[in-house]
Tab-separated table of C-alpha atoms and ligand atoms in Angstrom:
chain	number	residue	atom	x	y	z
A	671	MET	CA	79.423	123.717	44.965
A	672	ALA	CA	81.991	126.296	46.023
A	673	GLN	CA	84.847	126.074	43.553
A	674	LEU	CA	87.999	128.115	43.048
A	675	TRP	CA	87.803	127.727	39.280
A	676	GLY	CA	85.064	127.807	36.661
A	677	GLY	CA	85.945	130.797	34.475
A	678	ARG	CA	86.756	128.739	31.408
A	679	PHE	CA	83.795	126.366	31.814
A	680	GLN	CA	80.423	126.812	30.125
A	681	LYS	CA	78.589	124.037	31.894
A	682	LYS	CA	78.163	123.199	35.547
A	683	THR	CA	80.139	120.236	36.855
A	684	ASP	CA	78.110	117.053	36.878
A	685	GLU	CA	77.072	116.355	40.445
A	686	LYS	CA	78.586	112.886	40.552
A	687	VAL	CA	81.812	114.280	39.090
A	688	TYR	CA	81.857	116.946	41.758
A	689	GLU	CA	81.499	114.396	44.490
A	690	PHE	CA	84.033	112.022	42.940
A	691	ASN	CA	86.549	114.818	42.587
A	692	ALA	CA	86.065	116.451	45.985
A	693	SER	CA	88.467	115.758	48.839
A	694	ILE	CA	86.945	117.859	51.625
A	695	ARG	CA	85.597	114.771	53.404
A	696	PHE	CA	89.146	113.719	54.272
A	697	ASP	CA	91.435	116.708	53.701
A	698	LYS	CA	89.536	118.779	56.258
A	699	ARG	CA	91.983	117.394	58.771
A	700	LEU	CA	94.626	119.611	57.117
A	701	LEU	CA	92.846	122.805	58.208
A	702	HIS	CA	95.480	123.854	60.736
A	703	GLU	CA	98.343	123.224	58.313
A	704	ASP	CA	96.497	124.995	55.486
A	705	ILE	CA	96.004	128.063	57.655
A	706	GLU	CA	99.594	128.058	58.942
A	707	GLY	CA	100.857	127.792	55.360
A	708	SER	CA	98.593	130.612	54.196
A	709	LYS	CA	99.699	132.836	57.049
A	710	ALA	CA	103.365	132.340	56.162
A	711	HIS	CA	102.620	132.939	52.477
A	712	VAL	CA	100.778	136.164	53.140
A	713	LYS	CA	103.465	137.490	55.491
A	714	MET	CA	105.999	136.872	52.760
A	715	LEU	CA	103.801	138.498	50.079
A	716	ALA	CA	103.597	141.700	52.154
A	717	ARG	CA	107.304	141.656	52.955
A	718	GLN	CA	108.026	141.445	49.214
A	719	ASP	CA	105.546	144.289	48.506
A	720	ILE	CA	103.340	141.973	46.469
A	721	ILE	CA	100.359	142.814	48.665
A	722	SER	CA	99.875	145.673	51.120
A	723	GLU	CA	100.438	145.428	54.874
A	724	GLU	CA	96.766	146.299	55.443
A	725	ASP	CA	95.648	143.411	53.267
A	726	ARG	CA	98.093	141.135	55.059
A	727	ASP	CA	96.741	142.093	58.471
A	728	GLN	CA	93.154	141.560	57.405
A	729	ILE	CA	93.982	138.192	55.872
A	730	LEU	CA	95.864	137.069	58.993
A	731	CYS	CA	92.933	138.086	61.213
A	732	GLY	CA	90.478	136.372	58.897
A	733	LEU	CA	92.489	133.154	58.813
A	734	ASP	CA	92.791	133.060	62.604
A	735	SER	CA	89.088	133.668	63.032
A	736	ILE	CA	88.268	130.791	60.651
A	737	GLU	CA	90.416	128.394	62.638
A	738	GLN	CA	88.962	129.599	65.929
A	739	ASP	CA	85.382	129.283	64.700
A	740	VAL	CA	85.959	125.787	63.386
A	741	GLY	CA	87.563	124.954	66.748
A	742	LYS	CA	84.538	126.311	68.605
A	743	GLY	CA	82.174	124.465	66.298
A	744	THR	CA	80.425	127.626	65.100
A	745	LEU	CA	81.798	127.132	61.572
A	746	LYS	CA	81.351	123.718	59.981
A	747	ILE	CA	83.513	122.309	57.209
A	748	THR	CA	80.829	120.990	54.882
A	749	ASP	CA	80.663	119.128	51.580
A	750	GLU	CA	79.674	122.269	49.730
A	751	TYR	CA	83.403	123.002	49.316
A	752	GLU	CA	85.627	120.994	47.017
A	753	ASP	CA	88.553	120.781	49.399
A	754	VAL	CA	89.982	122.377	52.528
A	755	HIS	CA	91.816	125.003	50.454
A	756	SER	CA	88.567	126.148	48.810
A	757	PHE	CA	86.843	126.141	52.185
A	758	VAL	CA	89.421	128.466	53.712
A	759	GLU	CA	89.620	130.843	50.758
A	760	ALA	CA	85.851	131.082	50.285
A	761	ASN	CA	85.282	131.707	53.974
A	762	LEU	CA	88.080	134.239	54.109
A	763	THR	CA	86.592	136.234	51.260
A	764	ASP	CA	83.132	136.025	52.870
A	765	ARG	CA	84.623	137.479	56.018
A	766	ILE	CA	87.011	140.165	54.785
A	767	GLY	CA	85.995	140.725	51.147
A	768	GLU	CA	88.481	141.914	48.523
A	769	PRO	CA	91.777	141.225	50.403
A	770	GLY	CA	90.772	137.559	50.746
A	771	LYS	CA	90.986	137.243	46.982
A	772	ARG	CA	94.656	138.249	47.087
A	773	LEU	CA	95.696	135.331	49.329
A	774	HIS	CA	96.325	132.943	46.451
A	775	THR	CA	98.696	135.322	44.622
A	776	GLY	CA	101.818	133.441	43.487
A	777	ARG	CA	100.519	130.132	44.767
A	778	SER	CA	98.842	127.028	43.360
A	779	ARG	CA	96.846	124.402	45.157
A	780	ASN	CA	99.607	122.061	44.044
A	781	ASP	CA	102.283	123.651	46.202
A	782	GLN	CA	99.666	124.438	48.827
A	783	VAL	CA	98.617	120.807	49.284
A	784	ALA	CA	102.247	119.684	49.048
A	785	LEU	CA	103.020	122.023	51.947
A	786	ASP	CA	99.957	121.035	53.982
A	787	MET	CA	100.833	117.353	53.706
A	788	ARG	CA	104.436	117.976	54.644
A	789	LEU	CA	103.506	120.030	57.699
A	790	TYR	CA	100.963	117.415	58.703
A	791	VAL	CA	103.292	114.448	58.240
A	792	ARG	CA	106.091	116.253	60.063
A	793	SER	CA	103.909	116.753	63.080
A	794	ARG	CA	102.550	113.186	62.948
A	795	ILE	CA	106.116	111.841	62.863
A	796	GLU	CA	106.761	113.823	66.040
A	797	ASP	CA	103.639	112.314	67.667
A	798	THR	CA	104.708	108.789	66.730
A	799	ASP	CA	108.179	109.442	68.059
A	800	ALA	CA	106.834	110.649	71.406
A	801	LEU	CA	104.671	107.524	71.705
A	802	LEU	CA	107.627	105.288	70.883
A	803	ARG	CA	109.762	107.069	73.410
A	804	HIS	CA	107.177	106.391	76.078
A	805	LEU	CA	106.956	102.730	75.038
A	806	LEU	CA	110.748	102.476	75.360
A	807	GLU	CA	110.531	103.850	78.899
A	808	THR	CA	107.990	101.159	79.738
A	809	ILE	CA	110.234	98.463	78.280
A	810	LEU	CA	113.300	99.780	80.097
A	811	HIS	CA	111.405	99.733	83.362
A	812	ILE	CA	110.526	96.046	82.860
A	813	MET	CA	114.168	95.352	82.016
A	814	GLU	CA	115.425	96.988	85.202
A	815	GLU	CA	112.983	95.015	87.330
A	816	ASN	CA	113.726	91.656	85.747
A	817	THR	CA	117.450	91.155	85.370
A	818	ASP	CA	117.153	87.923	87.359
A	819	THR	CA	113.788	86.715	86.096
A	820	ILE	CA	114.819	83.554	84.296
A	821	MET	CA	112.761	82.281	81.390
A	822	PRO	CA	113.344	80.021	78.424
A	823	GLY	CA	114.626	81.640	75.253
A	824	PHE	CA	113.151	80.043	72.138
A	825	THR	CA	114.159	79.152	68.619
A	826	HIS	CA	111.540	77.546	66.341
A	827	LEU	CA	109.241	78.239	69.312
A	828	GLN	CA	111.073	75.371	71.063
A	829	LYS	CA	112.771	76.004	74.376
A	830	ALA	CA	116.414	76.677	73.538
A	831	GLN	CA	118.568	78.270	76.240
A	832	PRO	CA	117.738	80.167	79.421
A	833	VAL	CA	117.596	83.945	79.188
A	834	THR	CA	116.116	86.598	81.438
A	835	LEU	CA	112.997	88.621	80.950
A	836	ALA	CA	115.228	91.714	80.938
A	837	HIS	CA	117.165	90.256	78.027
A	838	HIS	CA	114.037	89.311	76.107
A	839	MET	CA	112.617	92.822	76.605
A	840	GLY	CA	115.954	94.302	75.589
A	841	ALA	CA	115.476	92.858	72.109
A	842	TYR	CA	112.268	94.859	71.732
A	843	PHE	CA	113.985	97.938	73.129
A	844	GLU	CA	116.450	97.691	70.252
A	845	MET	CA	113.692	97.320	67.651
A	846	PHE	CA	111.775	100.368	68.804
A	847	ARG	CA	114.997	102.328	69.209
A	848	ARG	CA	115.756	101.678	65.531
A	849	ASP	CA	112.196	102.706	64.690
A	850	ARG	CA	112.795	106.041	66.345
A	851	SER	CA	116.010	106.509	64.458
A	852	ARG	CA	114.174	105.835	61.188
A	853	LEU	CA	111.627	108.522	62.103
A	854	TYR	CA	114.465	110.887	62.918
A	855	ASP	CA	116.052	110.310	59.499
A	856	ILE	CA	112.777	110.869	57.662
A	857	HIS	CA	112.106	114.016	59.683
A	858	GLU	CA	115.540	115.369	58.766
A	859	ARG	CA	115.235	114.537	55.084
A	860	MET	CA	111.726	115.899	54.632
A	861	ASN	CA	112.168	119.179	56.464
A	862	TYR	CA	112.260	121.391	53.348
A	863	CYS	CA	109.447	123.631	52.226
A	864	PRO	CA	107.682	123.159	48.857
A	865	LEU	CA	105.732	126.427	49.128
A	866	GLY	CA	106.614	128.722	46.227
A	867	SER	CA	106.910	125.847	43.751
A	868	GLY	CA	103.679	127.148	42.222
A	869	ALA	CA	101.733	124.794	39.998
A	870	LEU	CA	105.017	123.216	38.887
A	871	ALA	CA	107.300	125.919	37.473
A	872	GLY	CA	107.601	128.483	40.245
A	873	THR	CA	106.092	131.922	39.718
A	874	THR	CA	106.864	135.256	38.124
A	875	TYR	CA	106.327	137.021	41.474
A	876	PRO	CA	109.462	137.766	43.475
A	877	LEU	CA	108.629	135.263	46.221
A	878	ASP	CA	111.084	134.836	49.069
A	879	ARG	CA	110.995	131.090	49.559
A	880	ASP	CA	113.697	131.150	52.219
A	881	TYR	CA	111.536	133.375	54.343
A	882	THR	CA	108.397	131.196	54.156
A	883	ALA	CA	110.500	128.119	54.804
A	884	GLU	CA	111.933	129.767	57.892
A	885	LEU	CA	108.539	130.927	59.147
A	886	LEU	CA	107.263	127.362	58.912
A	887	GLY	CA	110.198	125.825	60.756
A	888	PHE	CA	111.836	124.197	57.708
A	889	TYR	CA	115.577	124.078	57.077
A	890	GLY	CA	114.987	125.834	53.742
A	891	PRO	CA	113.002	125.621	50.496
A	892	THR	CA	112.921	122.493	48.311
A	893	VAL	CA	115.433	122.745	45.467
A	894	ASN	CA	113.341	121.955	42.382
A	895	SER	CA	109.781	123.221	41.918
A	896	MET	CA	108.599	120.220	39.868
A	897	ASP	CA	109.873	117.904	42.579
A	898	GLY	CA	108.423	120.231	45.220
A	899	VAL	CA	104.846	119.679	44.039
A	900	SER	CA	105.123	116.021	43.111
A	901	ASP	CA	107.255	114.529	45.876
A	902	ARG	CA	105.478	112.242	48.339
A	903	ASP	CA	108.576	110.224	49.262
A	904	TYR	CA	108.480	111.472	52.832
A	905	LEU	CA	104.944	110.140	53.208
A	906	ILE	CA	105.912	106.781	51.769
A	907	GLU	CA	108.905	106.662	54.080
A	908	TYR	CA	106.732	107.476	57.078
A	909	ILE	CA	104.136	104.810	56.221
A	910	SER	CA	106.979	102.399	55.641
A	911	ALA	CA	108.483	103.256	59.058
A	912	LEU	CA	105.001	102.785	60.544
A	913	SER	CA	104.768	99.406	58.815
A	914	ILE	CA	108.022	98.323	60.438
A	915	ILE	CA	106.800	99.596	63.809
A	916	MET	CA	103.608	97.571	63.325
A	917	MET	CA	105.652	94.518	62.372
A	918	HIS	CA	107.555	94.857	65.646
A	919	LEU	CA	104.383	95.400	67.645
A	920	SER	CA	102.816	92.424	65.920
A	921	ARG	CA	105.704	90.115	66.822
A	922	PHE	CA	105.530	91.358	70.402
A	923	SER	CA	101.739	90.837	70.383
A	924	GLU	CA	102.163	87.305	69.149
A	925	GLU	CA	104.419	86.571	72.127
A	926	ILE	CA	101.965	88.170	74.539
A	927	ILE	CA	99.230	85.967	73.066
A	928	ILE	CA	101.363	82.843	73.442
A	929	TRP	CA	102.513	83.760	76.961
A	930	ASN	CA	98.905	84.363	77.921
A	931	THR	CA	97.672	80.910	76.867
A	932	ASN	CA	96.512	78.470	79.548
A	933	GLU	CA	99.451	76.278	78.593
A	934	TYR	CA	102.123	78.934	79.174
A	935	ARG	CA	100.626	81.265	81.788
A	936	PHE	CA	103.811	83.366	81.775
A	937	ILE	CA	101.760	86.535	82.139
A	938	GLU	CA	98.557	87.956	83.468
A	939	ILE	CA	97.031	90.706	81.348
A	940	ASP	CA	95.428	93.434	83.429
A	941	ASP	CA	91.626	93.294	83.511
A	942	ALA	CA	91.516	96.801	82.062
A	943	PHE	CA	93.367	95.578	78.965
A	944	SER	CA	91.549	92.330	78.265
A	945	THR	CA	88.034	91.286	77.400
A	946	GLY	CA	85.699	88.384	78.098
A	947	SER	CA	83.527	86.077	76.056
A	948	SER	CA	79.769	86.479	75.675
A	949	ILE	CA	79.277	82.749	76.115
A	950	MET	CA	82.269	81.300	77.962
A	951	PRO	CA	82.407	82.849	81.429
A	952	GLN	CA	85.953	81.648	82.158
A	953	LYS	CA	87.501	83.527	79.200
A	954	LYS	CA	89.916	86.423	79.477
A	955	ASN	CA	91.109	87.206	76.010
A	956	PRO	CA	94.216	89.115	74.862
A	957	ASP	CA	92.158	91.229	72.444
A	958	ILE	CA	94.462	94.252	72.426
A	959	ALA	CA	97.428	92.140	71.342
A	960	GLU	CA	95.290	90.372	68.753
A	961	LEU	CA	93.940	93.641	67.379
A	962	VAL	CA	97.418	95.154	67.143
A	963	ARG	CA	98.566	92.034	65.258
A	964	GLY	CA	95.486	92.285	63.028
A	965	LYS	CA	95.759	95.999	62.327
A	966	THR	CA	99.296	95.506	61.077
A	967	GLY	CA	97.786	94.329	57.783
A	968	ARG	CA	95.910	97.573	57.506
A	969	VAL	CA	99.065	99.685	57.746
A	970	TYR	CA	100.891	97.442	55.236
A	971	GLY	CA	97.855	97.931	52.969
A	972	ALA	CA	98.320	101.695	53.079
A	973	LEU	CA	101.994	101.322	52.180
A	974	VAL	CA	101.257	99.198	49.125
A	975	GLN	CA	98.444	101.576	48.138
A	976	ILE	CA	100.562	104.732	48.192
A	977	LEU	CA	103.473	103.040	46.428
A	978	THR	CA	101.110	101.792	43.732
A	979	THR	CA	99.358	105.141	43.376
A	980	MET	CA	102.660	106.934	42.833
A	981	LYS	CA	104.374	104.409	40.611
A	982	GLY	CA	103.167	105.483	37.186
A	983	LEU	CA	102.893	109.222	37.694
A	984	PRO	CA	104.572	111.523	35.214
A	985	LEU	CA	105.799	114.878	36.500
A	986	ALA	CA	104.493	117.030	37.955
A	987	TYR	CA	101.158	117.107	39.862
A	988	ASN	CA	98.456	114.619	38.859
A	989	LYS	CA	95.105	114.255	40.524
A	990	ASP	CA	96.019	110.678	41.452
A	991	MET	CA	98.021	112.304	44.209
A	992	GLN	CA	94.855	113.249	46.048
A	993	GLU	CA	94.809	109.531	46.874
A	994	ASP	CA	97.805	110.109	49.144
A	995	LYS	CA	95.477	110.936	52.018
A	996	GLU	CA	92.709	108.583	53.097
A	997	MET	CA	94.620	105.349	53.632
A	998	ALA	CA	97.720	107.191	54.797
A	999	PHE	CA	95.717	109.038	57.467
A	1000	ASP	CA	94.188	105.750	58.522
A	1001	ALA	CA	97.646	104.184	58.777
A	1002	MET	CA	98.890	107.065	60.957
A	1003	ASP	CA	95.864	106.876	63.275
A	1004	THR	CA	96.120	103.099	63.433
A	1005	GLY	CA	99.864	103.085	64.087
A	1006	ASP	CA	99.717	105.670	66.855
A	1007	SER	CA	96.765	104.088	68.631
A	1008	CYS	CA	98.423	100.668	68.466
A	1009	ILE	CA	101.645	101.974	70.051
A	1010	ASP	CA	99.651	103.739	72.742
A	1011	LEU	CA	97.352	100.817	73.582
A	1012	PHE	CA	100.170	98.295	73.474
A	1013	ASP	CA	102.171	100.474	75.853
A	1014	GLY	CA	99.235	100.595	78.271
A	1015	MET	CA	98.837	96.830	78.150
A	1016	LEU	CA	102.555	96.217	78.599
A	1017	SER	CA	102.967	98.573	81.528
A	1018	THR	CA	100.182	96.803	83.462
A	1019	LEU	CA	101.262	93.256	82.589
A	1020	LYS	CA	102.069	90.913	85.507
A	1021	PHE	CA	104.810	88.363	84.933
A	1022	ASN	CA	104.474	84.948	86.488
A	1023	LYS	CA	108.135	84.530	87.377
A	1024	ASP	CA	107.789	81.062	88.920
A	1025	ARG	CA	106.124	79.707	85.796
A	1026	MET	CA	108.854	81.193	83.636
A	1027	LEU	CA	111.652	79.687	85.706
A	1028	ASP	CA	109.870	76.346	85.866
A	1029	SER	CA	109.392	76.343	82.125
A	1030	ALA	CA	113.111	76.972	81.583
A	1031	ARG	CA	114.067	74.226	84.064
A	1032	HIS	CA	111.741	71.656	82.547
A	1033	GLY	CA	112.675	72.363	78.994
A	1034	TYR	CA	116.306	71.150	79.128
A	1035	THR	CA	117.397	74.669	78.263
A	1036	ASN	CA	120.612	73.907	80.160
A	1037	ALA	CA	121.571	71.043	77.816
A	1038	THR	CA	124.150	73.163	75.956
A	1039	ASP	CA	125.696	74.160	79.290
A	1040	ALA	CA	125.779	70.510	80.388
A	1041	ALA	CA	127.668	69.635	77.188
A	1042	ASP	CA	130.054	72.555	77.792
A	1043	TYR	CA	130.617	71.154	81.321
A	1044	LEU	CA	131.792	67.837	79.840
A	1045	VAL	CA	134.033	69.718	77.419
A	1046	ARG	CA	135.692	71.373	80.432
A	1047	LYS	CA	136.266	67.852	81.782
A	1048	GLY	CA	138.205	67.014	78.614
A	1049	ILE	CA	135.528	65.387	76.443
A	1050	PRO	CA	135.411	66.574	72.798
A	1051	PHE	CA	132.306	68.698	72.102
A	1052	ARG	CA	130.788	66.316	69.547
A	1053	ASP	CA	130.963	63.443	72.029
A	1054	ALA	CA	129.659	65.657	74.832
A	1055	HIS	CA	126.714	66.632	72.604
A	1056	GLY	CA	125.881	62.938	72.111
A	1057	ILE	CA	126.170	62.118	75.835
A	1058	ILE	CA	123.893	64.996	76.868
A	1059	GLY	CA	121.435	64.038	74.118
A	1060	ARG	CA	121.132	60.619	75.771
A	1061	VAL	CA	120.838	62.246	79.225
A	1062	VAL	CA	117.967	64.402	77.895
A	1063	LEU	CA	116.214	61.375	76.410
A	1064	TYR	CA	116.522	59.613	79.774
A	1065	GLY	CA	115.162	62.740	81.479
A	1066	ILE	CA	112.159	62.916	79.156
A	1067	GLU	CA	111.383	59.231	79.735
A	1068	ASN	CA	111.741	59.611	83.511
A	1069	LYS	CA	110.252	63.115	83.748
A	1070	LYS	CA	113.367	64.645	85.353
A	1071	PRO	CA	115.283	67.816	84.549
A	1072	ILE	CA	119.074	67.308	84.417
A	1073	ASP	CA	119.624	69.000	87.773
A	1074	GLU	CA	117.234	66.574	89.498
A	1075	MET	CA	119.133	63.443	88.392
A	1076	THR	CA	121.412	61.784	90.957
A	1077	ILE	CA	125.112	61.571	90.263
A	1078	ASP	CA	124.738	57.803	89.730
A	1079	GLU	CA	122.042	58.365	87.144
A	1080	LEU	CA	124.307	60.814	85.333
A	1081	ARG	CA	127.326	58.525	85.519
A	1082	GLN	CA	125.413	55.906	83.483
A	1083	PHE	CA	126.206	58.199	80.574
A	1084	SER	CA	129.739	59.399	81.429
A	1085	ASP	CA	132.269	59.058	84.246
A	1086	ALA	CA	133.162	62.690	83.828
A	1087	PHE	CA	130.105	63.863	85.829
A	1088	ASP	CA	130.925	65.151	89.299
A	1089	GLU	CA	129.091	66.996	92.072
A	1090	ASP	CA	129.990	70.314	90.435
A	1091	ILE	CA	127.578	69.486	87.573
A	1092	TYR	CA	124.662	70.796	89.653
A	1093	ASP	CA	126.110	74.238	89.928
A	1094	ALA	CA	127.200	74.174	86.280
A	1095	VAL	CA	123.671	73.493	85.001
A	1096	SER	CA	121.673	75.564	87.456
A	1097	MET	CA	119.557	78.086	85.600
A	1098	LYS	CA	121.292	80.908	87.415
A	1099	THR	CA	124.750	79.737	86.330
A	1100	CYS	CA	123.590	79.198	82.756
A	1101	VAL	CA	122.431	82.804	82.561
A	1102	ASP	CA	125.230	84.374	84.604
A	1103	LYS	CA	127.920	82.723	82.541
A	1104	ARG	CA	126.665	84.305	79.363
A	1105	LEU	CA	128.807	87.366	79.590
A	1106	THR	CA	129.551	88.247	76.000
A	1107	THR	CA	128.385	91.730	75.018
A	1108	GLY	CA	124.652	91.585	74.318
A	1109	ALA	CA	124.124	88.341	76.284
A	1110	PRO	CA	121.738	87.876	79.244
A	1111	GLY	CA	124.452	87.494	81.952
A	1112	ALA	CA	124.168	89.989	84.815
A	1113	ASP	CA	127.177	92.138	83.873
A	1114	ALA	CA	126.374	92.209	80.167
A	1115	MET	CA	122.783	93.088	80.984
A	1116	LYS	CA	123.862	95.850	83.349
A	1117	GLU	CA	125.832	97.338	80.473
A	1118	GLU	CA	122.869	96.989	78.082
A	1119	ILE	CA	120.524	98.686	80.534
A	1120	SER	CA	122.948	101.512	81.106
A	1121	LEU	CA	123.331	102.043	77.341
A	1122	SER	CA	119.552	102.039	76.972
A	1123	LYS	CA	119.209	104.602	79.755
A	1124	ASP	CA	121.844	106.850	78.198
A	1125	TYR	CA	120.048	106.569	74.893
A	1126	LEU	CA	116.747	107.709	76.396
A	1127	ASN	CA	118.413	110.544	78.270
A	1128	ASN	CA	120.182	111.764	75.146
A	1129	THR	CA	117.318	111.517	72.667
A	1130	PRO	CA	114.386	113.628	73.776
A	1131	ALA	CA	111.173	113.448	71.775
A	1132	LEU	CA	111.580	114.661	68.199
A	1133	ILE	CA	110.355	118.173	67.536
A	1134	HIS	CA	110.987	120.453	64.615
A	1135	GLU	CA	113.787	122.911	65.212
A	1136	LYS	CA	111.774	126.081	65.259
A	1137	GLU	CA	108.299	126.582	66.616
A	1138	LEU	CA	105.976	128.014	63.964
A	1139	LYS	CA	106.170	131.794	64.092
B	911	LIG	N1	92.644	118.184	46.687
B	911	LIG	C1	93.852	118.199	45.919
B	911	LIG	C2	94.822	117.152	46.453
B	911	LIG	O1	94.612	116.694	47.521
B	911	LIG	C3	94.482	119.541	45.998
B	911	LIG	C4	95.334	119.904	44.843
B	911	LIG	C5	94.491	120.183	43.668
B	911	LIG	N2	95.230	120.658	42.561
B	911	LIG	C6	94.753	120.578	41.319
B	911	LIG	N3	95.498	121.031	40.399
B	911	LIG	N4	93.585	120.066	41.080
B	911	LIG	O2	95.746	116.770	45.806
């Protein structure tokens, strides 16, 4: 049991209490952030003449050597330490002696862990953003290749009107673009440094909080020290943004699963991204899409957990807040791996364009356009709707799409039908005529693709303003 406290205690901590209380098992992943934070703190302490330059240099060397040794595997982060902060401080003092004991001057584990989490979350937001950016490139590529790949658009999962694959993909482009903008907002809002908040009420040492904030790439210090140690809003916002990302991925996955069914066969999932059955040799399952859909629940779980953990907490730090880590880390790992895997699956997906077109043609997706045709011939829309409804019923009974009916067949329902009906209800016309901004028509889609390209060119992956010094 290596603890940073104990002076005021007369008995040893109960072993089960020690284990229950310890966080090293999961906060060891904050080692890099803990060391970066300590390095900035110690540089500031020396600059403010709170410790000597010699002590500073020894501490900096010691901290670097700890990180290197852990990296090399020659130093293990074991359960004998309560948390990552104790691990670093104990090892530092073992290595450099007396100066190591000066590291924690003017600092509490409360502002230390608040800083570590913020640095960690900031960098994870950047990772997620880079993955999303790559996914958007994949989607844009599919859009560019498929501006004339006609497919049915659905409402209620019923064939509704013809769209293009580019248009369908464009909807997902928009979702993930908004996800990136949410990450950007969170990154902006959270980029303030809690170090120097102390346990809750600042310190009596003349700390220069602007300087540490600058060293760590923050815009500046947090304004209120009680808020500094007890704020986890940025984490909640990030897990909430991840939950929305997962919701989008899950909807997309659901479509992949449907498109992959024997009944649809709109797509072929690459062998490298699908799995087989142990008993049914013919099976090729969309496991990645199913797992992404399934793991969505796990990320939502983390969001509800952190919200619930925080909801009753009085100011300032409470040990409950140690529970901000395990499920949150799991949500981050889950979210990032889902984006990455989904991207891989999507970029290797083959689209069965003939099946898609056929499905649109045989689903009466041009019925609205047929009614609009009659309107152009002078028939009121409500009547036209009724006529085409009867045409569709006839088509279903006789297994014929509208464009395969003869003019005589059509004229049973209205004299207004002429030879030009065939062009008016061809799938290509139905799509091309949809020219309103945001619609699947060729010109509108060209505009959408060009906007999407500009967006990607103008929004490089998110990275904090200043590299850590
Ligand atoms: N392991 C703790 C956490 O993750 C570090 C802060 C401990 N502070 C305290 N006053 N016990 O929250």
